[in-house]
Coordinates of C-alpha atoms in Angstrom, one line a residue:
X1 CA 0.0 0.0 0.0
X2 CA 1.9 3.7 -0.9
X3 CA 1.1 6.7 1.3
X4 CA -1.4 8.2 -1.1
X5 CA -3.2 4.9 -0.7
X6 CA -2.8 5.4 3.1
X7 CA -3.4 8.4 3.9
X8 CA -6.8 8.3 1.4
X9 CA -7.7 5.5 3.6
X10 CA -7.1 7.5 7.2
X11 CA -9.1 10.6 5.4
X12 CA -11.8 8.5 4.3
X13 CA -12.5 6.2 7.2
X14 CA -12.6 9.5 9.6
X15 CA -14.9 11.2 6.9
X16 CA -16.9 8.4 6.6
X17 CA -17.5 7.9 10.3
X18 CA -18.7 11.7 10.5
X19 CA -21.0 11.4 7.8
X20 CA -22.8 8.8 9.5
X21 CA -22.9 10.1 13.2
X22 CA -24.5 12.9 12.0
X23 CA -26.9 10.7 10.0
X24 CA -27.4 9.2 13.4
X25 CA -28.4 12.6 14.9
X26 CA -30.5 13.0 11.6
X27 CA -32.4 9.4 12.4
X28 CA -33.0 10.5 15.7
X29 CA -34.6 13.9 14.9
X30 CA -36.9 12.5 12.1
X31 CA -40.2 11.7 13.7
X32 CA -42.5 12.3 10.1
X33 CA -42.1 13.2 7.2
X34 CA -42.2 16.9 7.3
X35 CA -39.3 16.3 9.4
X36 CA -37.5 13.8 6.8
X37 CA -38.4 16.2 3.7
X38 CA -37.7 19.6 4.8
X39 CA -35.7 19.0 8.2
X40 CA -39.1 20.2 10.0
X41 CA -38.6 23.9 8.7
X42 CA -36.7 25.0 12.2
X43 CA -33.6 25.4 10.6
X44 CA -30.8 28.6 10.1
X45 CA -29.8 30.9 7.6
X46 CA -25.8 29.8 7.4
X47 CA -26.5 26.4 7.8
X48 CA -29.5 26.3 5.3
X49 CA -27.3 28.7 2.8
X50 CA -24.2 26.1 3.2
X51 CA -26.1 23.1 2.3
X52 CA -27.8 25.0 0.0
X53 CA -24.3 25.6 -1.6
X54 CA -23.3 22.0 -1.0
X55 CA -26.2 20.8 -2.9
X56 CA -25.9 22.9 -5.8
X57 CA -22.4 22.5 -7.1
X58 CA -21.9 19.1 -6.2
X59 CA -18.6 16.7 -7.3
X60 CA -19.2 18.1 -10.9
X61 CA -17.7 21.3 -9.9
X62 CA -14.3 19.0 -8.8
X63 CA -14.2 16.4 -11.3
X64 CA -16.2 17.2 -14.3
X65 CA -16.0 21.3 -14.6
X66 CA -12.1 21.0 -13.9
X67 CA -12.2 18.3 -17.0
X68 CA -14.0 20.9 -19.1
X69 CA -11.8 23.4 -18.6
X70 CA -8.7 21.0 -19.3
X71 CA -10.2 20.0 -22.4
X72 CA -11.9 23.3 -23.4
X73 CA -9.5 26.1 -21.7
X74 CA -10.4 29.2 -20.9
X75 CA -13.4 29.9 -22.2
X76 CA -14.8 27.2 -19.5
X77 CA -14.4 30.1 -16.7
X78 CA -17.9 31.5 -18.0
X79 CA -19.3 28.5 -15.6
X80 CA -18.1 30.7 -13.0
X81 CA -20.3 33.7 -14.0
X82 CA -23.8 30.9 -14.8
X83 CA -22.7 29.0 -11.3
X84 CA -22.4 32.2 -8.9
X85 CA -24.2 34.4 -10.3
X86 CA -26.8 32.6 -12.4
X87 CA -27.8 30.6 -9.1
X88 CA -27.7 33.5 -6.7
X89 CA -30.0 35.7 -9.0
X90 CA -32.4 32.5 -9.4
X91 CA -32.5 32.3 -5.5
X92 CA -33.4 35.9 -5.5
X93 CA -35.8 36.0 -7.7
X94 CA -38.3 32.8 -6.8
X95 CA -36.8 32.5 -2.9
X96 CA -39.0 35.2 -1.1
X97 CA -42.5 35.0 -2.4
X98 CA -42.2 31.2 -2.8
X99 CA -41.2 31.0 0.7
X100 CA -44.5 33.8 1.9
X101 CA -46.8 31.2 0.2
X102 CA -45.9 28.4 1.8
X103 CA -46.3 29.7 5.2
X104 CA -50.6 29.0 4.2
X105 CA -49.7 25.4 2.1
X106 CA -47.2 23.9 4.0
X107 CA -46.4 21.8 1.1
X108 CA -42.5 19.7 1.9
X109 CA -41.7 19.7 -1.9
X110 CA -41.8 21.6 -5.4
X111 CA -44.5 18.9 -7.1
X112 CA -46.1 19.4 -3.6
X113 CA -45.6 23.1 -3.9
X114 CA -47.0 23.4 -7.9
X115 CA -50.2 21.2 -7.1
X116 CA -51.3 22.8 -4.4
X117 CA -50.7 26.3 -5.4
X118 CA -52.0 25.4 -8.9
X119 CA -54.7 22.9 -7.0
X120 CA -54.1 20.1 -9.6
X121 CA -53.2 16.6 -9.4
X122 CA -51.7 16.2 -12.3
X123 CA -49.3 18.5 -12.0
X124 CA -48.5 17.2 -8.5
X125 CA -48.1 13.5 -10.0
X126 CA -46.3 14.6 -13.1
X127 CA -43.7 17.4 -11.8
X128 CA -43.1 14.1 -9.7
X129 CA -42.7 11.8 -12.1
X130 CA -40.5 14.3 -13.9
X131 CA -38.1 14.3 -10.9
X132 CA -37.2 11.7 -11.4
X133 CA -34.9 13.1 -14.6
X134 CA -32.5 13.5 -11.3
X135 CA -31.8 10.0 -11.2
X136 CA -29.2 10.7 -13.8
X137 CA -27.7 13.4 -11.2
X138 CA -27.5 11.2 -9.0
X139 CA -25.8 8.7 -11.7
X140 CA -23.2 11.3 -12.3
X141 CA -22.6 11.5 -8.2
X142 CA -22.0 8.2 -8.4
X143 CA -19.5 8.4 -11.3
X144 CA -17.7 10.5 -9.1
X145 CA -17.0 8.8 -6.2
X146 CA -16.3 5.5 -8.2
X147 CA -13.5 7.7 -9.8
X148 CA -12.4 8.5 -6.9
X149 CA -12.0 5.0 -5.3
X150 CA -10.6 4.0 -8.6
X151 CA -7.7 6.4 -8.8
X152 CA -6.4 6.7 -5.1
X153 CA -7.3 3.0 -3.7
X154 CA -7.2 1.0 -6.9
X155 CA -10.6 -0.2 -6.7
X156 CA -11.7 -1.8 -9.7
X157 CA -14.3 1.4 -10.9
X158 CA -17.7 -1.0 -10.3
X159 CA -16.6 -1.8 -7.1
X160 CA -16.3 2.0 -5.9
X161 CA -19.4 2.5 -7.6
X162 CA -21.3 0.1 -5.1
X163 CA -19.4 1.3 -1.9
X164 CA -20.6 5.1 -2.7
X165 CA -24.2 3.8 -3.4
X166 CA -24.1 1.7 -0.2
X167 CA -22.5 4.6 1.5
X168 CA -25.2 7.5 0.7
X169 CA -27.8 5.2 0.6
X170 CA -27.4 4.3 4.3
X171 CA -26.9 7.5 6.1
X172 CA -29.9 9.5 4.2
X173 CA -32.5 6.0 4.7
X174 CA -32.4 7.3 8.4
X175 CA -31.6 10.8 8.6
X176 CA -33.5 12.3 5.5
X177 CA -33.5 16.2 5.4
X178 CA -31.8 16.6 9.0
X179 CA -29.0 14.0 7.7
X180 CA -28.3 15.7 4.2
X181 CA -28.1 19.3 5.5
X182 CA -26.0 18.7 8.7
X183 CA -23.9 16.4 6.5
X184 CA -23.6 19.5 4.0
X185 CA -22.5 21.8 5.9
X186 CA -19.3 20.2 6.7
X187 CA -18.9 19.2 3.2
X188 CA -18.5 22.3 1.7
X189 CA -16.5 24.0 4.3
X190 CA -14.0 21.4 3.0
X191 CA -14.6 22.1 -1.2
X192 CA -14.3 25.6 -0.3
X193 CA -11.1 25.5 1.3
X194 CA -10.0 23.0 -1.4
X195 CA -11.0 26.0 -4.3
X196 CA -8.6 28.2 -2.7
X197 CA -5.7 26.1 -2.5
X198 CA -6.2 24.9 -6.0
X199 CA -6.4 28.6 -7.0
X200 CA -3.2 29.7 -5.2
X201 CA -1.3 26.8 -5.9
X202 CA -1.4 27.5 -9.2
X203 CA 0.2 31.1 -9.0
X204 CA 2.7 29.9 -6.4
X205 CA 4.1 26.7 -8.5
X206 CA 3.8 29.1 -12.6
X207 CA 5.1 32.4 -10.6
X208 CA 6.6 34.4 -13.2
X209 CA 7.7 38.5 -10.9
X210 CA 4.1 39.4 -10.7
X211 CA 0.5 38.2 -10.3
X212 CA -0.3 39.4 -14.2
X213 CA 2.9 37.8 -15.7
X214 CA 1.8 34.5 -14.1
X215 CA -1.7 34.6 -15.8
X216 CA 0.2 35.8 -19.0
X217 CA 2.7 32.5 -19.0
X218 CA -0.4 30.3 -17.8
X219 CA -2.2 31.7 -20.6
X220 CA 0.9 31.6 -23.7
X221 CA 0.9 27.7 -22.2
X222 CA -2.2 26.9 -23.0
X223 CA -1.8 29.0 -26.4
X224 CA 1.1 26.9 -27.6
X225 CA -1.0 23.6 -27.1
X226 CA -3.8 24.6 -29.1
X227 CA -5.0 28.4 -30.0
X228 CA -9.0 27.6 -29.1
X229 CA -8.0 27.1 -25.6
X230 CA -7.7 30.8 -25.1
X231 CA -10.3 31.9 -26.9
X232 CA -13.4 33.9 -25.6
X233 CA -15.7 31.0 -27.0
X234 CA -13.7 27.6 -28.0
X235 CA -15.5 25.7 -31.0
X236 CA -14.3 23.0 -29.5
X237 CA -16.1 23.0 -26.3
X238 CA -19.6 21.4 -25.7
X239 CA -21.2 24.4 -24.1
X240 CA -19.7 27.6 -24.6
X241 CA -18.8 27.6 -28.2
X242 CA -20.7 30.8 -28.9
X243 CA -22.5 33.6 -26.8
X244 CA -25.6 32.0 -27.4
X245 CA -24.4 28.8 -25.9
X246 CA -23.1 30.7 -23.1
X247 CA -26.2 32.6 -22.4
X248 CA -27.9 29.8 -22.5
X249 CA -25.1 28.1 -19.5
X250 CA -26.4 31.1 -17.1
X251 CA -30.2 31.2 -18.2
X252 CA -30.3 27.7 -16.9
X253 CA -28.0 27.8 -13.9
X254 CA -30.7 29.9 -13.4
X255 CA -33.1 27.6 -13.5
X256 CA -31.1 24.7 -11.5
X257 CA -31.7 27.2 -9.0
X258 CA -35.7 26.2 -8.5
X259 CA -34.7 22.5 -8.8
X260 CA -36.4 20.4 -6.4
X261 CA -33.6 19.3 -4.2
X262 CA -32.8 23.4 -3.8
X263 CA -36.2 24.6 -3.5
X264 CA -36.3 21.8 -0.3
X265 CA -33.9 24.4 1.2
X266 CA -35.8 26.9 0.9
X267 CA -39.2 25.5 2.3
X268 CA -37.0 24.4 5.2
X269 CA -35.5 28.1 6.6
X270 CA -37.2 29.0 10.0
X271 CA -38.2 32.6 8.8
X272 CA -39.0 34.6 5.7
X273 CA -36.0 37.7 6.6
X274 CA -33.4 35.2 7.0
X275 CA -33.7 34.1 3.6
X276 CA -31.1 37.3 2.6
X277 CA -28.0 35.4 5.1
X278 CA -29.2 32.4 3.3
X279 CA -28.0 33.5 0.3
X280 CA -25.3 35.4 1.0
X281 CA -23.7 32.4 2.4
X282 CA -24.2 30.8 -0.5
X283 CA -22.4 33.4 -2.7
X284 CA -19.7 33.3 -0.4
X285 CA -19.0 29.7 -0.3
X286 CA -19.6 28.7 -3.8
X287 CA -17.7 31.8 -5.4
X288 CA -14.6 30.2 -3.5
X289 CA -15.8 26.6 -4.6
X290 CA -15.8 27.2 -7.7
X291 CA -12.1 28.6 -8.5
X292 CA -11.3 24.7 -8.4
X293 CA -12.3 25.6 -11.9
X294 CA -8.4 26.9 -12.5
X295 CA -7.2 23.3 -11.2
X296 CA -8.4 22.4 -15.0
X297 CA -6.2 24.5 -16.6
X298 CA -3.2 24.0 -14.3
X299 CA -3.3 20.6 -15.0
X300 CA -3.4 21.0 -18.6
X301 CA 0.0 23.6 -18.2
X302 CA 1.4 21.4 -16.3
X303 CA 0.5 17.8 -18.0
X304 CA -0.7 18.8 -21.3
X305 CA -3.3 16.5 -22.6
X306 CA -2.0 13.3 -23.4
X307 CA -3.7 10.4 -21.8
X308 CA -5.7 12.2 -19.3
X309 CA -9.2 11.3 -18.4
X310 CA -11.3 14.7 -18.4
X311 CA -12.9 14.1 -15.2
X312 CA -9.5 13.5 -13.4
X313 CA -7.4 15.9 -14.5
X314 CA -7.9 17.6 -11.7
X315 CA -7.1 14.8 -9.7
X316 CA -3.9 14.7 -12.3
X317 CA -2.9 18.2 -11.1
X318 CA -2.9 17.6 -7.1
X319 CA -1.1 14.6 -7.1
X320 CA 1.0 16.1 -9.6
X321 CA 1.9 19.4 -7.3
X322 CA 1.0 18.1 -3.8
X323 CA 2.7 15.5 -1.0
X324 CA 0.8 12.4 -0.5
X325 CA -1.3 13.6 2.3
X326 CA -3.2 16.5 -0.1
X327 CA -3.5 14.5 -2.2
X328 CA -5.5 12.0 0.0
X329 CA -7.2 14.9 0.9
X330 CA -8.5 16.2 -2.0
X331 CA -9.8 12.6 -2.7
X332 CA -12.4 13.0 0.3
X333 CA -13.6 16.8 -0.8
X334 CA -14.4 15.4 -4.0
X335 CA -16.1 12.7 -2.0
X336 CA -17.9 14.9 0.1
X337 CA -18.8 17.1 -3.1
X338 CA -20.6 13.8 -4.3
X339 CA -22.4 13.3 -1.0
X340 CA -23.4 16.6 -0.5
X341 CA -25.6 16.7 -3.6
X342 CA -26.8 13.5 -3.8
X343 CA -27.6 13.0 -0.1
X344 CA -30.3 16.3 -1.2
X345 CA -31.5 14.6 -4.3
X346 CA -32.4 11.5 -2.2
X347 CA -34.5 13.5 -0.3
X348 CA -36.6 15.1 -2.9
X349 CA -37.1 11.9 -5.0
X350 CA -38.1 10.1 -1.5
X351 CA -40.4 13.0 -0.8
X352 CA -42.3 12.8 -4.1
X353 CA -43.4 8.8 -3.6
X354 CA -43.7 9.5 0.1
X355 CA -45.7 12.8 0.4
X356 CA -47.0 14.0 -3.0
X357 CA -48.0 10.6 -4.4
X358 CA -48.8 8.5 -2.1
X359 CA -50.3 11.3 1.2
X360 CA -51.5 13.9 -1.1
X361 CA -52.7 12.4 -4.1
X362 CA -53.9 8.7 -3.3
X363 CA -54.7 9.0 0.7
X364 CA -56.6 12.6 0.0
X365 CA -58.7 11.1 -3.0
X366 CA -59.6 8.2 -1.1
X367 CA -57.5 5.7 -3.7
X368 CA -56.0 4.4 -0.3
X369 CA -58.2 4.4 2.7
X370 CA -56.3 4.6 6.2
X371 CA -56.5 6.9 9.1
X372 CA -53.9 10.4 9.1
X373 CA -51.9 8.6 11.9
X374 CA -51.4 5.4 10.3
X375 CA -51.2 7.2 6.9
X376 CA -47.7 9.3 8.0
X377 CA -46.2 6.3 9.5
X378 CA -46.7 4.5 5.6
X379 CA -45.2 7.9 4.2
X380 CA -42.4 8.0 6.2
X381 CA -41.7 3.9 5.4
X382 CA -42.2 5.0 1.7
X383 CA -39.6 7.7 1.6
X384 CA -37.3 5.6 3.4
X385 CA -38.1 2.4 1.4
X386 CA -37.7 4.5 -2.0
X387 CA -33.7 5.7 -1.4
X388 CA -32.6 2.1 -2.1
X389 CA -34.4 2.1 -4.9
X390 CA -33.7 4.8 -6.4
X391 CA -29.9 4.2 -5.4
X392 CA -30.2 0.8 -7.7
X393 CA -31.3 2.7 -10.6
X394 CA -28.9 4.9 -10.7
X395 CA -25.9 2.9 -10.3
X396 CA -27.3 1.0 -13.4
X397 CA -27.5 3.8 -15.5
X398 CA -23.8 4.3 -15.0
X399 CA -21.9 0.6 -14.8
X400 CA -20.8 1.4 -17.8
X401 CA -18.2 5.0 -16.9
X402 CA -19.6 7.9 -19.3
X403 CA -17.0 10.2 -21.1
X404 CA -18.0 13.3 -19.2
X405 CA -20.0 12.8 -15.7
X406 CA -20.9 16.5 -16.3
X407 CA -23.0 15.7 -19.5
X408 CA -25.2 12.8 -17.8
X409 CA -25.8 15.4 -14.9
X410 CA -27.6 17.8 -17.1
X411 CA -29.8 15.7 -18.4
X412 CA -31.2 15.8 -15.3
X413 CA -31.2 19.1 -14.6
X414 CA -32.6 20.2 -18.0
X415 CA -35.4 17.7 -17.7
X416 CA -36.7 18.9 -14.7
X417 CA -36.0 22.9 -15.6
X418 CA -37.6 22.1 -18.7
X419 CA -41.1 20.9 -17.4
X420 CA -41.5 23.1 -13.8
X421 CA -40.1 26.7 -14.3
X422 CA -42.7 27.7 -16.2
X423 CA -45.6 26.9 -13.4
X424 CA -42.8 28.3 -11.0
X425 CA -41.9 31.3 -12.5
X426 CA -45.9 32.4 -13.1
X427 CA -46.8 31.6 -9.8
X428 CA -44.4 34.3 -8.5
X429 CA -44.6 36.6 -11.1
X430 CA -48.5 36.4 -12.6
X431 CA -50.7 39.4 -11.9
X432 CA -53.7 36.8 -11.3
X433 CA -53.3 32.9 -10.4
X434 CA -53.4 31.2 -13.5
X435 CA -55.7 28.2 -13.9
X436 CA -54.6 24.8 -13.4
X437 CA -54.8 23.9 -17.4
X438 CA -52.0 26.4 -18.3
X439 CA -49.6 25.3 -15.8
X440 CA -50.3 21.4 -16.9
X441 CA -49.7 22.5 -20.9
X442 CA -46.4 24.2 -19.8
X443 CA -45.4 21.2 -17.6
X444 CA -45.8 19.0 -20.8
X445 CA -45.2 21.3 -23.1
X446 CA -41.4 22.0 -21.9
X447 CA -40.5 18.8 -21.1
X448 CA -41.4 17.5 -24.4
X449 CA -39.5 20.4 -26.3
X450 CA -36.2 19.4 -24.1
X451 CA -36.4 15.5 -25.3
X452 CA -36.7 16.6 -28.6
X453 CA -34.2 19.3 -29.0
X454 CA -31.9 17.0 -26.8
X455 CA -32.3 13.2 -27.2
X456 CA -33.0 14.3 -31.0
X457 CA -29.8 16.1 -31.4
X458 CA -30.9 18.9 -32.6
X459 CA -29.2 20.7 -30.0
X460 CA -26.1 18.7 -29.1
X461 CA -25.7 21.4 -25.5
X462 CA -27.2 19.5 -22.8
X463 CA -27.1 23.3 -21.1
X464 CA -28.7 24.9 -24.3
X465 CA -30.6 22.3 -25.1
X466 CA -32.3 22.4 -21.0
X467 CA -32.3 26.5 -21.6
X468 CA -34.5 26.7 -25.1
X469 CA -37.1 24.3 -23.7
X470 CA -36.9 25.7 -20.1
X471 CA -37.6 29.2 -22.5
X472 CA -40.5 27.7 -24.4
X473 CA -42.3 26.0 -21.1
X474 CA -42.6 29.7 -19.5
X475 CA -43.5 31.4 -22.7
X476 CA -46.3 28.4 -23.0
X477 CA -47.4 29.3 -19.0
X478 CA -47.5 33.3 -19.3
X479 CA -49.1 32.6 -22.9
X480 CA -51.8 30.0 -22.1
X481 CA -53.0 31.4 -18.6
X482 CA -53.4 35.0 -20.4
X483 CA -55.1 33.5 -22.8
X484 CA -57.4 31.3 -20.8
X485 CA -57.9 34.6 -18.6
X486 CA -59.6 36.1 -21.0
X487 CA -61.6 33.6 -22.4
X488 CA -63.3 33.5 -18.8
X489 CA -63.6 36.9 -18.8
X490 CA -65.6 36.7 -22.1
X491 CA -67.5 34.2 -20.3
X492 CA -68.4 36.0 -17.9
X493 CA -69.2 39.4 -19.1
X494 CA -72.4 38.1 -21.8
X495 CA -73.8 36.2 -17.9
X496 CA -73.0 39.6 -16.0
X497 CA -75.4 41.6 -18.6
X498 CA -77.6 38.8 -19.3
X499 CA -78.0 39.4 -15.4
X500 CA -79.2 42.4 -15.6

């Protein structure tokens, strides 16, 4: 066994037992299901705002952003921009009022959210059944910390895959909500600190008299490889080819914003004016997260590209410039980057079978006939019940290792952007509540306009792709309920003067 091997083993084991004592305080605060969705909505600003931050950059932002930015260069650091800002202004914009209603529903989850605000059960069901697009989130996750195993402990890559499924899949059964924000919080102390170690190290090890001669030998580096990598948009690059493509990067950032496992975070703060700590903490934290970004381009100065896998050059680069004991280190950030989002994902999907399906769809229509008591017990059994589950699925979808673990986790994304915003965005921003029928057709309507432009290939931008649809699902909302407006109010004026 070498030191790296060692000392990954030490970091993990210690990690690991953490992770699961606070699961343990998790299992022993979740009593129902309010408690296992939304942590029982007693909880902080900083704590709420780092998990919040934990949950949306996730082990992307340390394996698969990082590869981008090896393979794609400079022009990758517009993530940056869509990650901080795009998220923060989504927040900002939904956060508030979303957070004012739900102090009358009560709802533990967006589908529960959309169908009672919009008082349907079809869009309950289907923004349910549309959550579960985030099973190939929680795929990628996966991908991460099999990559992980496989490059620091020489586990074969489908054997890491099934200890990180084991692993998340055990500590969120119990703990739900309480488990995956507590869990959070430590996480992304830890990928923050990493972000600004990568980010210095770089400067320190390419120091050339001066913090602007530095960037300028990084950058004539990079040049000398290959000319697109220090271009404002690289034609080679997947997503941010053109300054469409990267428009559409921020408009649906954006929108990840309102996904269901961040929206959870929101429904769970303890009061509407700490909702503006909440989010500063986030910018704060993820803005220094997410200059692990430069660790892609380091590694690319320092390595070049030869036989690289994307999603480890960053790995490449720290055991590259780093002792053994970084090294190991960095292995359980990125770990704890793939907990920290995935634990949250867990929890949504969970909450969907658990409380929108099965307590407020089949026990409220009378489809399953048992008293509340018995009914919240068989909820909380459900939600618990569905993380194995889900955990199997996921780990099939990914036996097979994908070429960019960043790709397979916007499809999820997109999908659910696609088929929610638009009911979402309406009910915050409407000047009347729109009927029921408009927020369905935009629910449909979106998601179907994602699988085509996507799985089609007319749009080969998983991003893009996710952003046009996500585009034409609100236009369809703010189009259909003014249009259904005012074919009640023609309605109702010929009744008003028939009337009189």
């Amino acid at each position: 066994m070498n030191t790296v091997t060692l000392f990954t083993w030490i970091g993990f084991v210690v990690f690991l037992a953490i992770m699961l004592f606070l699961g343990y305080i998790g299992t022993k605060k979740t009593k129902n299901i309010r408690d296992f969705a939304i942590g029982g909505g007693s909880l902080g600003p900083v704590v709420l705002g780092l998990s919040f931050a934990a949950t949306y950059l996730s082990a992307a932002t340390f394996l698969g952003y990082p590869g981008w930015s090896h393979e794609w260069g400079l022009t990758n650091l517009w993530l940056m921009l869509a990650m901080v800002g795009g998220g923060a202004i989504g927040v900002l914009m939904v956060a508030k009022k979303i957070r004012k209603l739900n102090e009358e529903q009560k709802s533990l989850s967006l589908p529960d959210w959309l169908g009672d605000y919009y008082n349907s059960d079809l869009l309950r069901v289907g923004t349910g059944l549309i959550l579960l697009f985030n099973i190939f989130y929680i795929a990628a996750q996966f991908v991460a910390g099999a990559r992980i195993f496989e490059y620091l402990l020489g586990m074969d890559y489908r054997t890491g895959l099934i200890l990180i499924t084991v692993i998340v899949v055990v500590y969120v059964f119990g703990g739900g909500a309480f488990a995956d924000i507590y869990t959070d919080a430590v996480q992304v102390i830890l990928m923050a600190i990493a972000g600004i170690v990568i980010f210095i190290s770089g400067i320190v090890i390419f120091w050339k008299d001066g913090i602007a001669a530095t960037f300028s030998g990084i950058t004539d580096n990079l040049a000398a490889q290959d000319p697109n990598l220090v271009t404002v948009f690289n034609p080679d690059s997947a997503h941010f080819y053109s300054i469409g493509a990267v428009i559409g990067a921020i408009c649906i950032q954006w929108a990840f914003a309102s996904a269901p496992h961040l929206f959870n975070k929101v429904l769970g703060i303890k009061s509407e004016k700490d909702l503006g700590k909440m989010i500063l903490t986030y910018v704060i934290v993820a803005s220094l997260s997410v200059l692990v970004l430069f660790g892609g381009l380091y590694s690319r100065v320092a390595l070049g590209s030869g036989d690289v896998v994307a999603d480890l050059a960053l790995m490449e680069y720290v055991a590259w410039a780093f002792p053994a004991a970084v090294v190991a280190l960095f292995g359980v950030v990125i770990l704890a980057a793939a907990m920290s989002t995935t634990d949250g994902l867990f929890v949504s999907i969970s909450t969907v079978f658990a409380n929108d399906i099965f307590l407020k769809f089949l026990v409220r229509r009378g489809y399953v006939k048992v008293d509340e008591e018995k009914a919240e017990k068989i909820a909380l059994k459900i939600s618990r019940l569905t993380v194995p589950v889900v955990g199997i699925i996921a780990l099939l979808i990914v036996m097979k290792p994908p070429a960019y673990m960043g790709d397979i986790m916007w499809i999820g994304i997109s999908g659910v952007a696609a088929g929610t915003l638009g009911p979402i965005l309406y009910a915050v921003y409407g000047r009347k509540k729109a009927s029921a029928r408009a927020a369905e057709a935009s629910m449909i309507i979106g998601l179907f306009a994602y699988l085509i432009l996507y799985f089609s290939g007319i749009i080969p931008s998983t991003m893009t792709a996710g952003a046009v649809a996500t585009g034409i699902g609100i236009l369809t909302m703010f189009v259909l309920a003014n249009v259904l407006e005012s074919e009640k109010e023609e309605v109702l004026i010929p009744e008003t003067e028939q009337g009189r």
